[in-house]
Tab-separated table of C-alpha atoms in Angstrom:
chain	number	residue	atom	x	y	z
A	1	MET	CA	-24.209	12.186	-0.743
A	2	GLU	CA	-24.041	11.240	2.618
A	3	ALA	CA	-27.624	11.581	2.693
A	4	ASP	CA	-28.814	8.507	3.391
A	5	SER	CA	-26.200	7.451	5.830
A	6	LYS	CA	-26.186	7.605	9.979
A	7	PRO	CA	-27.572	11.451	10.971
A	8	LYS	CA	-24.177	12.743	12.105
A	9	LYS	CA	-22.650	11.794	15.473
A	10	SER	CA	-22.570	14.760	17.826
A	11	GLY	CA	-19.720	17.089	16.814
A	12	ALA	CA	-18.730	14.992	13.524
A	13	ARG	CA	-16.312	17.003	11.656
A	14	LEU	CA	-16.688	18.264	8.478
A	15	CYS	CA	-13.997	17.975	5.010
A	16	CYS	CA	-11.185	20.859	5.457
A	17	VAL	CA	-11.710	21.073	1.322
A	18	CYS	CA	-15.131	21.523	0.697
A	19	ASN	CA	-16.515	22.217	4.162
A	20	GLN	CA	-19.871	20.781	3.294
A	21	ASN	CA	-19.618	17.012	3.254
A	22	ARG	CA	-18.681	14.765	6.444
A	23	ALA	CA	-14.728	14.418	7.041
A	24	ALA	CA	-14.486	10.338	6.036
A	25	LEU	CA	-10.241	10.392	6.740
A	26	LYS	CA	-7.312	12.313	7.705
A	27	ARG	CA	-4.897	12.626	5.191
A	28	PRO	CA	-1.887	11.532	6.406
A	29	LYS	CA	0.882	13.089	4.057
A	30	THR	CA	-0.855	16.743	5.253
A	31	LEU	CA	-3.449	15.582	8.322
A	32	GLU	CA	-6.657	16.810	7.102
A	33	GLN	CA	-9.294	16.002	7.069
A	34	ILE	CA	-11.282	15.209	4.160
A	35	CYS	CA	-14.460	13.844	2.615
A	36	ARG	CA	-14.836	11.534	0.124
A	37	GLU	CA	-15.288	12.923	-2.588
A	38	CYS	CA	-12.452	15.542	-2.267
A	39	PHE	CA	-10.166	12.535	-1.612
A	40	TYR	CA	-10.994	11.447	-5.099
A	41	ALA	CA	-10.384	14.489	-6.635
A	42	VAL	CA	-7.087	15.448	-4.419
A	43	PHE	CA	-5.534	11.970	-5.014
A	44	GLU	CA	-5.703	11.752	-9.291
A	45	GLU	CA	-4.767	15.735	-8.932
A	46	GLU	CA	-1.886	14.762	-7.400
A	47	ILE	CA	-1.099	12.011	-8.933
A	48	HIS	CA	-1.446	13.706	-11.966
A	49	GLN	CA	0.876	16.675	-10.978
A	50	VAL	CA	3.839	13.221	-10.387
A	51	ILE	CA	3.091	12.528	-13.992
A	52	LEU	CA	3.627	15.943	-15.594
A	53	GLU	CA	6.403	17.543	-13.665
A	54	ASN	CA	8.226	13.877	-13.400
A	55	GLN	CA	7.584	13.237	-17.540
A	56	LEU	CA	6.724	10.152	-16.569
A	57	PHE	CA	4.489	9.701	-19.919
A	58	LYS	CA	4.658	11.166	-23.489
A	59	PRO	CA	1.975	10.708	-25.833
A	60	GLY	CA	2.054	7.823	-27.724
A	61	ASP	CA	3.363	6.061	-25.225
A	62	ARG	CA	3.202	1.485	-25.348
A	63	ILE	CA	2.921	1.626	-21.377
A	64	ALA	CA	2.496	-1.992	-19.632
A	65	ILE	CA	1.736	-1.937	-16.000
A	66	GLY	CA	3.244	-4.405	-14.143
A	67	ALA	CA	-0.251	-5.653	-12.004
A	68	SER	CA	-0.135	-8.436	-9.673
A	69	GLY	CA	-4.213	-7.976	-8.300
A	70	GLY	CA	-2.830	-6.663	-5.281
A	71	LYS	CA	-3.340	-2.847	-4.192
A	72	ASP	CA	-1.474	-0.944	-5.056
A	73	SER	CA	-1.032	-2.470	-8.550
A	74	THR	CA	-4.934	-2.414	-8.934
A	75	VAL	CA	-5.054	0.914	-8.304
A	76	LEU	CA	-2.725	2.158	-10.307
A	77	ALA	CA	-4.367	0.653	-13.761
A	78	TYR	CA	-7.367	2.281	-12.802
A	79	VAL	CA	-5.698	6.160	-11.637
A	80	LEU	CA	-4.159	5.528	-15.251
A	81	SER	CA	-6.881	4.566	-16.899
A	82	GLU	CA	-8.965	7.033	-15.842
A	83	LEU	CA	-5.863	10.289	-15.451
A	84	ASN	CA	-4.908	8.663	-19.208
A	85	ARG	CA	-8.474	9.663	-20.567
A	86	ARG	CA	-9.198	12.868	-18.491
A	87	HIS	CA	-6.650	14.181	-19.241
A	88	ASN	CA	-5.823	13.176	-22.815
A	89	TYR	CA	-2.341	11.502	-22.538
A	90	GLY	CA	-2.640	9.345	-25.424
A	91	LEU	CA	-1.047	6.247	-24.013
A	92	ASP	CA	-2.404	2.523	-24.688
A	93	LEU	CA	-2.057	0.449	-21.367
A	94	PHE	CA	-1.539	-3.117	-20.805
A	95	LEU	CA	-1.299	-4.871	-17.682
A	96	LEU	CA	1.430	-7.257	-17.816
A	97	SER	CA	1.500	-9.995	-15.025
A	98	VAL	CA	4.057	-12.508	-13.559
A	99	ASP	CA	3.354	-15.621	-12.251
A	100	GLU	CA	5.799	-17.028	-10.388
A	101	GLY	CA	4.807	-20.493	-9.480
A	102	ILE	CA	3.699	-19.594	-5.580
A	103	THR	CA	0.479	-22.489	-5.127
A	104	GLY	CA	-1.884	-20.131	-3.088
A	105	TYR	CA	-0.744	-16.915	-3.434
A	106	ARG	CA	-0.258	-16.382	-7.051
A	107	ASP	CA	-2.926	-18.672	-8.630
A	108	ASP	CA	-5.243	-16.784	-6.423
A	109	SER	CA	-4.510	-12.965	-7.580
A	110	LEU	CA	-3.769	-13.966	-10.976
A	111	GLU	CA	-8.163	-14.820	-11.529
A	112	THR	CA	-7.919	-10.770	-9.605
A	113	VAL	CA	-6.266	-9.602	-12.732
A	114	LYS	CA	-7.516	-11.147	-15.695
A	115	ARG	CA	-11.127	-9.500	-13.532
A	116	ASN	CA	-9.067	-6.203	-13.231
A	117	GLU	CA	-8.749	-6.304	-17.165
A	118	LEU	CA	-12.944	-7.287	-17.843
A	119	GLN	CA	-13.166	-4.472	-15.712
A	120	TYR	CA	-10.975	-2.041	-16.494
A	121	GLY	CA	-10.867	-2.744	-19.874
A	122	LEU	CA	-7.169	-2.865	-20.314
A	123	PRO	CA	-5.695	-5.841	-22.418
A	124	LEU	CA	-3.704	-8.214	-20.145
A	125	LYS	CA	0.028	-10.053	-20.645
A	126	ILE	CA	1.175	-13.252	-18.448
A	127	VAL	CA	4.919	-13.930	-18.028
A	128	SER	CA	5.024	-17.423	-15.977
A	129	TYR	CA	8.789	-19.044	-14.277
A	130	LYS	CA	7.804	-21.912	-15.966
A	131	ASP	CA	7.526	-20.838	-19.661
A	132	LEU	CA	10.547	-18.025	-18.853
A	133	TYR	CA	12.682	-20.314	-16.835
A	134	GLY	CA	11.781	-24.200	-16.831
A	135	TRP	CA	11.199	-23.918	-12.670
A	136	THR	CA	8.303	-21.623	-10.739
A	137	MET	CA	9.163	-20.215	-7.398
A	138	ASP	CA	8.239	-23.670	-5.228
A	139	GLU	CA	10.276	-25.955	-6.777
A	140	ILE	CA	12.703	-23.434	-6.486
A	141	VAL	CA	12.442	-23.084	-2.360
A	142	LYS	CA	12.092	-27.041	-2.413
A	143	MET	CA	15.371	-26.484	-3.700
A	144	ILE	CA	17.515	-23.613	-1.623
A	145	GLY	CA	15.013	-23.793	1.164
A	146	LEU	CA	13.595	-20.829	2.937
A	147	LYS	CA	15.750	-18.449	3.194
A	148	ASN	CA	16.798	-15.708	0.318
A	149	ASN	CA	13.123	-16.249	-1.881
A	150	CYS	CA	12.999	-12.805	-2.315
A	151	THR	CA	16.561	-12.210	-3.550
A	152	PHE	CA	15.710	-14.341	-5.917
A	153	CYS	CA	12.463	-14.223	-6.562
A	154	GLY	CA	13.431	-10.095	-7.231
A	155	VAL	CA	15.625	-10.617	-10.038
A	156	PHE	CA	13.573	-13.472	-11.817
A	157	ARG	CA	11.203	-11.633	-11.279
A	158	ARG	CA	12.445	-8.112	-12.909
A	159	GLN	CA	13.702	-10.117	-15.993
A	160	ALA	CA	10.235	-10.960	-16.400
A	161	LEU	CA	8.635	-7.889	-16.312
A	162	ASP	CA	11.376	-7.245	-19.066
A	163	ARG	CA	10.807	-10.332	-21.517
A	164	GLY	CA	7.081	-9.387	-21.136
A	165	ALA	CA	7.744	-5.680	-21.599
A	166	ALA	CA	9.823	-6.424	-25.028
A	167	LEU	CA	6.896	-8.853	-26.017
A	168	LEU	CA	3.765	-6.021	-26.021
A	169	LYS	CA	6.541	-4.095	-27.021
A	170	VAL	CA	5.658	-1.124	-24.359
A	171	ASP	CA	8.064	1.872	-24.260
A	172	LYS	CA	7.535	1.959	-20.321
A	173	VAL	CA	6.527	-0.454	-17.312
A	174	ALA	CA	5.100	1.718	-14.532
A	175	THR	CA	4.309	-0.435	-11.059
A	176	GLY	CA	2.876	0.761	-7.977
A	177	HIS	CA	5.938	1.267	-5.238
A	178	ASN	CA	4.431	3.292	-2.704
A	179	ALA	CA	5.721	5.728	-1.014
A	180	ASP	CA	5.431	3.088	1.931
A	181	ASP	CA	7.304	0.667	0.502
A	182	ILE	CA	10.176	2.771	-1.099
A	183	ALA	CA	10.945	4.299	2.330
A	184	GLU	CA	10.925	0.801	3.684
A	185	THR	CA	13.733	0.220	1.276
A	186	VAL	CA	15.410	2.925	1.441
A	187	LEU	CA	15.689	2.053	5.478
A	188	LEU	CA	16.469	-1.872	4.581
A	189	ASN	CA	19.298	-0.691	2.195
A	190	ILE	CA	20.615	1.876	5.490
A	191	LEU	CA	20.781	-0.771	7.694
A	192	ARG	CA	22.590	-3.684	5.180
A	193	GLY	CA	24.999	-1.335	4.619
A	194	ASP	CA	24.150	-1.228	0.726
A	195	ILE	CA	24.950	2.050	-0.140
A	196	ALA	CA	25.603	1.150	-3.957
A	197	ARG	CA	20.964	0.328	-3.950
A	198	LEU	CA	20.702	3.199	-1.843
A	199	SER	CA	21.799	5.498	-4.389
A	200	ARG	CA	19.556	3.861	-6.764
A	201	CYS	CA	15.848	3.256	-5.046
A	202	THR	CA	14.766	6.470	-4.534
A	203	SER	CA	14.311	7.108	-8.684
A	204	ILE	CA	10.863	7.591	-9.879
A	205	ILE	CA	12.591	6.517	-13.252
A	206	THR	CA	14.831	3.433	-13.101
A	207	GLY	CA	17.142	1.680	-16.021
A	208	GLU	CA	16.644	4.174	-18.654
A	209	ASP	CA	20.665	2.313	-19.853
A	210	GLY	CA	18.209	-1.094	-19.842
A	211	PRO	CA	16.017	-2.717	-21.894
A	212	ILE	CA	12.615	-0.983	-21.227
A	213	PRO	CA	12.341	1.916	-17.785
A	214	ARG	CA	10.529	1.573	-15.536
A	215	CYS	CA	9.285	4.500	-13.426
A	216	LYS	CA	6.973	4.638	-10.156
A	217	PRO	CA	3.219	6.968	-10.642
A	218	PHE	CA	2.643	6.362	-6.751
A	219	LYS	CA	6.337	7.088	-5.730
A	220	TYR	CA	4.844	10.111	-3.200
A	221	THR	CA	1.373	8.154	-2.820
A	222	TYR	CA	1.002	6.987	0.928
A	223	GLU	CA	-0.607	3.683	1.033
A	224	LYS	CA	-3.420	4.193	3.569
A	225	GLU	CA	-4.493	6.255	1.116
A	226	ILE	CA	-4.620	2.856	-1.912
A	227	VAL	CA	-6.288	1.271	-0.121
A	228	MET	CA	-9.007	3.852	1.464
A	229	TYR	CA	-9.501	5.031	-2.354
A	230	ALA	CA	-9.556	1.275	-3.226
A	231	TYR	CA	-11.986	1.031	0.029
A	232	PHE	CA	-14.254	3.424	-0.758
A	233	LYS	CA	-14.330	3.240	-5.009
A	234	LYS	CA	-15.040	-0.647	-4.167
A	235	LEU	CA	-12.413	-1.541	-6.422
A	236	ASP	CA	-11.422	-5.412	-6.691
A	237	TYR	CA	-7.964	-6.208	-5.369
A	238	PHE	CA	-6.534	-9.506	-3.527
A	239	SER	CA	-4.809	-9.234	-0.151
A	240	THR	CA	-2.824	-12.062	1.314
A	241	GLU	CA	0.671	-12.174	2.323
A	242	CYS	CA	3.204	-14.194	-0.055
A	243	ILE	CA	3.777	-17.685	1.934
A	244	TYR	CA	7.514	-17.143	1.620
A	245	SER	CA	7.677	-13.251	2.867
A	246	PRO	CA	8.056	-13.861	6.824
A	247	ASN	CA	11.444	-15.326	6.569
A	248	ALA	CA	12.556	-11.987	4.508
A	249	TYR	CA	14.614	-9.422	6.027
A	250	ARG	CA	12.018	-6.876	4.488
A	251	GLY	CA	9.267	-6.871	7.117
A	252	PHE	CA	12.150	-5.466	10.101
A	253	ALA	CA	11.913	-2.010	7.614
A	254	ARG	CA	8.055	-2.408	7.284
A	255	GLU	CA	7.824	-2.807	11.387
A	256	PHE	CA	9.636	0.894	11.599
A	257	ILE	CA	8.426	2.416	9.068
A	258	LYS	CA	5.010	1.712	10.293
A	259	ASP	CA	5.662	2.371	13.573
A	260	LEU	CA	6.797	5.399	12.975
A	261	GLU	CA	4.723	6.830	10.444
A	262	ARG	CA	2.595	6.007	13.961
A	263	ILE	CA	3.878	8.724	15.373
A	264	ARG	CA	4.439	11.318	12.789
A	265	PRO	CA	2.931	10.041	9.219
A	266	ARG	CA	5.002	12.831	7.915
A	267	ALA	CA	8.118	10.685	7.936
A	268	ILE	CA	7.595	8.616	4.972
A	269	LEU	CA	7.305	11.788	2.804
A	270	ASP	CA	10.578	12.328	4.789
A	271	ILE	CA	12.326	9.873	4.349
A	272	ILE	CA	11.939	9.488	0.779
A	273	LYS	CA	12.753	12.997	0.180
A	274	SER	CA	15.881	13.712	2.461
A	275	GLU	CA	18.466	15.272	1.890
A	276	MET	CA	21.105	12.706	2.447
A	277	VAL	CA	19.332	10.479	0.623
A	278	GLN	CA	19.212	12.767	-2.351
A	279	SER	CA	22.693	13.937	-1.862
A	280	LEU	CA	23.822	9.748	-2.058
A	281	CYS	CA	21.685	9.957	-5.163
A	282	LEU	CA	24.203	12.435	-6.371
A	283	ALA	CA	26.825	11.447	-5.294
A	284	GLY	CA	26.339	7.755	-7.261
A	285	GLY	CA	26.811	5.720	-3.822
A	286	ALA	CA	30.922	5.694	-4.076
A	287	GLU	CA	31.899	5.136	-0.956
A	288	SER	CA	33.871	7.823	0.731
A	289	ARG	CA	31.013	10.210	-0.839
A	290	PHE	CA	28.145	8.255	1.273
A	291	THR	CA	30.937	9.095	4.750
A	292	LYS	CA	31.049	13.174	3.517
A	293	ALA	CA	27.217	13.300	3.206
A	294	TRP	CA	25.755	11.828	6.035
A	295	HIS	CA	28.524	13.746	8.347
A	296	TRP	CA	27.522	17.046	6.363
A	297	SER	CA	23.707	16.357	7.022
A	298	TYR	CA	24.627	15.383	10.747
A	299	SER	CA	27.063	18.161	11.032
A	300	ARG	CA	23.718	20.565	10.003
A	301	PRO	CA	21.983	23.465	12.555
A	302	LYS	CA	18.877	21.590	13.431
A	303	GLN	CA	16.257	23.923	11.975
B	1	MET	CA	-24.486	-3.984	22.028
B	2	HIS	CA	-25.446	-5.483	18.747
B	3	LEU	CA	-22.385	-4.168	15.853
B	4	THR	CA	-20.880	-5.476	12.541
B	5	LEU	CA	-17.222	-6.261	12.154
B	6	GLU	CA	-15.478	-6.317	8.949
B	7	PHE	CA	-12.196	-7.157	8.369
B	8	GLY	CA	-10.515	-6.950	4.816
B	9	GLY	CA	-7.545	-7.319	3.752
B	10	GLY	CA	-5.955	-10.363	5.088
B	11	LEU	CA	-7.721	-9.957	8.193
B	12	GLU	CA	-10.488	-12.525	7.825
B	13	LEU	CA	-7.679	-15.230	7.937
B	14	LEU	CA	-7.410	-14.519	11.811
B	15	CYS	CA	-11.275	-15.477	12.208
B	16	GLU	CA	-11.039	-18.297	10.236
B	17	SER	CA	-12.189	-16.813	6.549
B	18	VAL	CA	-15.001	-14.670	7.508
B	19	LYS	CA	-14.715	-11.895	6.134
B	20	ILE	CA	-18.184	-10.163	7.839
B	21	HIS	CA	-19.374	-10.352	11.212
B	22	ASN	CA	-22.552	-10.144	13.078
B	23	VAL	CA	-22.033	-9.278	16.864
B	24	ASN	CA	-23.192	-8.517	20.208
B	25	VAL	CA	-21.223	-7.446	22.483
B	26	ASP	CA	-21.671	-6.552	26.359
B	27	LEU	CA	-20.422	-3.549	28.006
B	28	PRO	CA	-18.050	-3.786	30.214
B	29	LYS	CA	-18.945	-3.805	34.079
B	30	GLY	CA	-20.096	-0.520	35.572
B	31	ALA	CA	-19.587	1.459	31.904
B	32	ASP	CA	-22.605	3.415	30.323
B	33	LYS	CA	-20.078	3.617	26.689
B	34	LEU	CA	-18.405	0.800	24.265
B	35	SER	CA	-15.320	2.251	23.208
B	36	MET	CA	-12.879	1.239	20.148
B	37	ARG	CA	-10.625	0.313	22.894
B	38	ASP	CA	-13.736	-2.429	25.272
B	39	LEU	CA	-14.016	-3.113	21.515
B	40	LEU	CA	-10.611	-4.370	20.309
B	41	ALA	CA	-10.062	-6.429	23.311
B	42	TRP	CA	-13.216	-8.282	22.676
B	43	VAL	CA	-12.079	-8.516	19.494
B	44	ARG	CA	-9.221	-10.248	20.440
B	45	THR	CA	-10.474	-12.731	22.694
B	46	ASN	CA	-13.202	-13.844	20.323
B	47	LEU	CA	-12.981	-13.057	16.986
B	48	ILE	CA	-9.246	-13.873	16.151
B	49	LYS	CA	-8.593	-17.745	16.661
B	50	GLU	CA	-4.860	-17.071	16.178
B	51	ARG	CA	-2.039	-15.388	15.127
B	52	PRO	CA	-3.359	-12.216	17.648
B	53	GLU	CA	0.036	-10.234	16.531
B	54	MET	CA	-1.004	-9.801	13.186
B	55	PHE	CA	-3.972	-7.589	14.513
B	56	MET	CA	-2.605	-6.339	18.071
B	57	LYS	CA	0.189	-4.529	19.421
B	58	GLY	CA	-0.260	-3.598	22.309
B	59	GLU	CA	-4.335	-2.335	23.648
B	60	SER	CA	-4.385	-0.522	20.073
B	61	VAL	CA	-4.750	-2.359	16.447
B	62	ARG	CA	-0.900	-3.450	14.647
B	63	PRO	CA	0.487	-0.083	13.067
B	64	GLY	CA	-0.341	-0.927	9.521
B	65	VAL	CA	-4.060	-1.926	10.265
B	66	LEU	CA	-6.436	0.882	8.838
B	67	VAL	CA	-9.906	1.053	11.505
B	68	LEU	CA	-13.304	3.036	9.904
B	69	VAL	CA	-16.291	3.468	12.265
B	70	ASN	CA	-19.652	3.663	9.397
B	71	ASP	CA	-17.380	4.551	6.984
B	72	CYS	CA	-15.042	7.009	8.920
B	73	ASP	CA	-11.459	6.803	9.405
B	74	TRP	CA	-11.205	6.662	12.730
B	75	GLU	CA	-8.099	8.771	13.327
B	76	LEU	CA	-11.200	11.290	13.182
B	77	SER	CA	-12.625	10.559	16.209
B	78	GLY	CA	-9.956	10.151	18.315
B	79	GLN	CA	-8.669	6.178	17.836
B	80	LEU	CA	-9.167	4.043	21.146
B	81	ASP	CA	-11.370	6.608	22.500
B	82	THR	CA	-13.741	6.687	19.731
B	83	THR	CA	-17.408	6.069	21.394
B	84	LEU	CA	-19.456	3.272	19.411
B	85	GLU	CA	-23.248	2.951	19.363
B	86	GLU	CA	-26.124	0.255	18.189
B	87	LYS	CA	-25.643	-0.997	14.740
B	88	ASP	CA	-22.363	0.687	14.127
B	89	LEU	CA	-20.653	-0.739	11.159
B	90	VAL	CA	-16.947	-0.900	12.438
B	91	VAL	CA	-14.163	-2.181	9.267
B	92	PHE	CA	-10.788	-3.367	9.706
B	93	ILE	CA	-8.445	-3.300	6.451
B	94	SER	CA	-4.120	-4.379	6.783
B	95	THR	CA	-2.309	-2.997	4.314
B	96	LEU	CA	0.372	-5.013	5.288
B	97	HIS	CA	0.818	-7.836	2.467
B	98	GLY	CA	2.184	-7.194	-1.254
B	99	GLY	CA	0.881	-4.633	-3.917
């Protein structure tokens, strides 16, 4: 498989799974050194297991994949398509894209989604803020200035996804939120003291009481692995930061999570799975229960 | 030393939107090897035309930037201590953008 690559450097490591091929990456989740083929297998299998264990889908479901043209949604579309075929999930998959009307960002990434439509053979629906609300994000920012843009856009986008999902008559929306994203959100909500959001943000399925439930099959998938998967498989995705995002508070949480990952990669999963966060989810976010859960987890003997 | 450098995930914007660079890097004075540490310093000086803090933090890449040497994760070869050879391919991919 690697026969046409350069001759092995002295000390080249072998994949710890197959012990045959040269290791291509170190998994942050497990610190294992793994070759490309084994990486594809374990990446796809883990997502398959997450889908099964959390019962994300059932046969006959129509599923809209929230597709931005970015790395997460492109890989999600690719992998879900593949797993649907391989394991006979029996799903009807669609790509659903939201056009916020951000020049130089969204218009370019939509071109990528249109290519994904052809590459993966998944029907695409685009819903735009302009059509739904009469405003593009550019127009909104002109009115309100550069503060709190993400807050507005996030709310509009969620509703736009619901509308698009209703038009497609799907049973569920799948989004590409990955482990890093969710860890960031946990941290963001702690830093802001937003207990209500904290109790909801790590759920793999949300909105079951709303019009269309959503799920995050990549909840336990590291961003690094998504990017490596896309790189090795040469998947087509668009990668520029939204022009309004540098002003968002999330940037601080992201910086912190990335620094943390460098010191101890396992930290990302630990944050998502932490007992404090889980107990908050169960507690439903009432302030007094939060205080109780916090004290409880801090007073436990260190292991 | 002749090397091919690739910038992806938005990093190309820091190098005047050029994704692939074929470069010739001088070894540091008195050294007989080129390490990733040396290469990063060279890149910052010679290729990064704006916002170097998006590419590097301290003497390493900014957390969130993946580095591959000949299509292998640099974490396998010692990160900054990885030694480079003639005609090596080094790829920098940023993960810090929307998904």
